[in-house]
Tab-separated table of C-alpha atoms in Angstrom:
chain	number	residue	atom	x	y	z
A	1	MET	CA	0.201	0.041	0.044
A	2	SER	CA	1.124	3.455	-0.661
A	3	PRO	CA	2.328	5.978	2.185
A	4	THR	CA	-0.630	8.113	1.536
A	5	PHE	CA	-3.079	5.441	2.648
A	6	TYR	CA	-0.764	4.773	5.510
A	7	TYR	CA	-0.600	8.577	6.316
A	8	ILE	CA	-4.419	8.741	6.354
A	9	LEU	CA	-5.184	5.774	8.130
A	10	HIS	CA	-2.616	6.613	11.053
A	11	VAL	CA	-3.859	10.510	11.465
A	12	ILE	CA	-7.839	9.526	11.397
A	13	SER	CA	-7.040	6.626	14.038
A	14	VAL	CA	-4.988	9.046	16.064
A	15	LEU	CA	-7.399	11.133	16.133
A	16	THR	CA	-10.208	8.644	17.028
A	17	LEU	CA	-8.234	7.239	19.658
A	18	THR	CA	-7.635	10.741	21.375
A	19	GLY	CA	-11.015	11.727	21.220
A	20	TYR	CA	-12.748	9.055	22.490
A	21	THR	CA	-10.160	8.571	25.339
A	22	PHE	CA	-10.842	11.950	26.497
A	23	TYR	CA	-14.658	11.445	26.181
A	24	ALA	CA	-13.977	8.769	28.216
A	25	PHE	CA	-12.739	11.477	30.757
A	26	ALA	CA	-15.448	13.632	30.300
A	27	GLY	CA	-18.451	11.318	30.404
A	28	PRO	CA	-17.807	8.171	31.845
A	29	ALA	CA	-21.617	6.600	31.730
A	30	PRO	CA	-21.868	2.733	32.147
A	31	GLU	CA	-23.888	2.607	29.004
A	32	THR	CA	-21.231	4.047	26.937
A	33	ARG	CA	-18.470	1.826	28.371
A	34	ARG	CA	-18.589	-0.950	25.904
A	35	LYS	CA	-18.758	1.386	22.830
A	36	VAL	CA	-16.010	3.580	23.693
A	37	LEU	CA	-13.551	0.683	24.604
A	38	ALA	CA	-14.557	-0.911	21.315
A	39	LEU	CA	-13.912	1.888	19.413
A	40	THR	CA	-10.530	3.046	21.301
A	41	GLY	CA	-9.274	-0.735	21.043
A	42	ILE	CA	-9.694	-0.650	17.291
A	43	ALA	CA	-8.318	2.603	16.666
A	44	SER	CA	-5.209	1.607	18.853
A	45	LEU	CA	-4.730	-1.399	16.722
A	46	LEU	CA	-4.970	0.815	13.588
A	47	VAL	CA	-2.662	3.348	15.063
A	48	LEU	CA	-0.136	0.815	15.820
A	49	VAL	CA	-0.473	-1.131	12.133
A	50	SER	CA	-0.290	2.137	10.431
A	51	GLY	CA	2.489	3.648	12.260
A	52	PHE	CA	4.726	0.591	11.582
A	53	GLY	CA	3.494	0.935	7.776
A	54	LEU	CA	4.793	4.156	7.698
A	55	LEU	CA	8.022	3.532	9.689
A	56	SER	CA	8.572	0.492	6.966
A	57	LYS	CA	7.490	2.581	3.802
A	58	VAL	CA	9.001	6.137	4.907
A	59	HIS	CA	11.636	5.149	7.117
A	60	GLY	CA	13.267	1.912	6.036
A	61	ASN	CA	12.302	0.272	9.756
A	62	GLN	CA	14.642	2.858	11.211
A	63	PHE	CA	14.058	3.022	15.010
A	64	HIS	CA	15.169	6.057	16.381
A	65	LEU	CA	14.156	8.007	19.491
A	66	TRP	CA	11.528	9.400	18.119
A	67	VAL	CA	9.748	6.249	17.251
A	68	TYR	CA	10.223	4.871	20.938
A	69	LEU	CA	8.693	8.240	22.058
A	70	LYS	CA	5.652	7.501	19.992
A	71	LEU	CA	5.347	4.098	21.031
A	72	ALA	CA	5.371	5.271	24.383
A	73	ALA	CA	2.809	7.680	23.884
A	74	TRP	CA	0.683	5.155	22.043
A	75	LEU	CA	0.886	2.807	24.929
A	76	ALA	CA	-0.472	5.386	27.236
A	77	LEU	CA	-3.253	6.554	25.263
A	78	SER	CA	-4.217	3.228	24.529
A	79	ALA	CA	-4.733	2.117	28.482
A	80	LEU	CA	-6.315	5.479	29.428
A	81	ALA	CA	-9.808	5.057	28.146
A	82	GLY	CA	-10.122	1.582	30.328
A	83	LEU	CA	-8.698	3.588	33.248
A	84	ALA	CA	-10.914	6.236	32.953
A	85	TYR	CA	-14.083	4.228	33.584
A	86	ARG	CA	-12.286	2.224	36.430
A	87	ARG	CA	-10.180	4.656	38.279
A	88	ARG	CA	-12.594	7.841	38.639
A	89	SER	CA	-10.467	9.181	41.921
A	90	ILE	CA	-7.421	9.848	39.841
A	91	LEU	CA	-9.127	11.509	36.693
A	92	GLY	CA	-6.891	14.695	36.939
A	93	VAL	CA	-3.823	12.619	36.831
A	94	LEU	CA	-5.048	10.384	34.240
A	95	GLN	CA	-5.966	13.480	31.883
A	96	LEU	CA	-2.418	15.096	32.565
A	97	ILE	CA	-0.919	11.659	31.298
A	98	GLY	CA	-3.208	11.951	28.300
A	99	LEU	CA	-2.174	15.674	27.508
A	100	VAL	CA	1.417	14.604	28.160
A	101	ALA	CA	1.304	11.787	25.935
A	102	THR	CA	-0.090	13.345	22.932
A	103	LEU	CA	1.982	16.414	23.182
A	104	VAL	CA	5.217	13.784	23.343
A	105	ALA	CA	3.932	12.279	20.106
A	106	VAL	CA	3.286	15.584	18.401
A	107	TYR	CA	6.909	16.841	19.469
A	108	ALA	CA	8.473	13.478	18.391
A	109	VAL	CA	6.581	13.266	14.849
A	110	TYR	CA	7.580	17.240	14.093
A	111	SER	CA	11.115	17.270	15.579
A	112	LYS	CA	12.277	13.669	15.051
A	113	PRO	CA	15.036	13.367	17.438
A	114	VAL	CA	17.531	11.148	16.793
């Protein structure tokens, strides 16, 4: 597949994962739990697959520091939606972790530290 396909899939998946994660922070109603966890799980998988597709097509499988930073940010964001439903007492900390993970991912993709 072309790199453009992977770019589009990656961006849409990242926006979906981030959006539904913060939705879980804002309104963790029990009736939305299953839908939100399913959507964030699927989006998380698509982020991973499209990210590694891009790494293969565009960067020749070179694992630099920015790749590890993005993997750490992906792992943090992937875990947060489930935690938002289970640990309401530490919601502020989870929101901060989500914000920091998002900022680290954006920094890593645009500055590409080696």
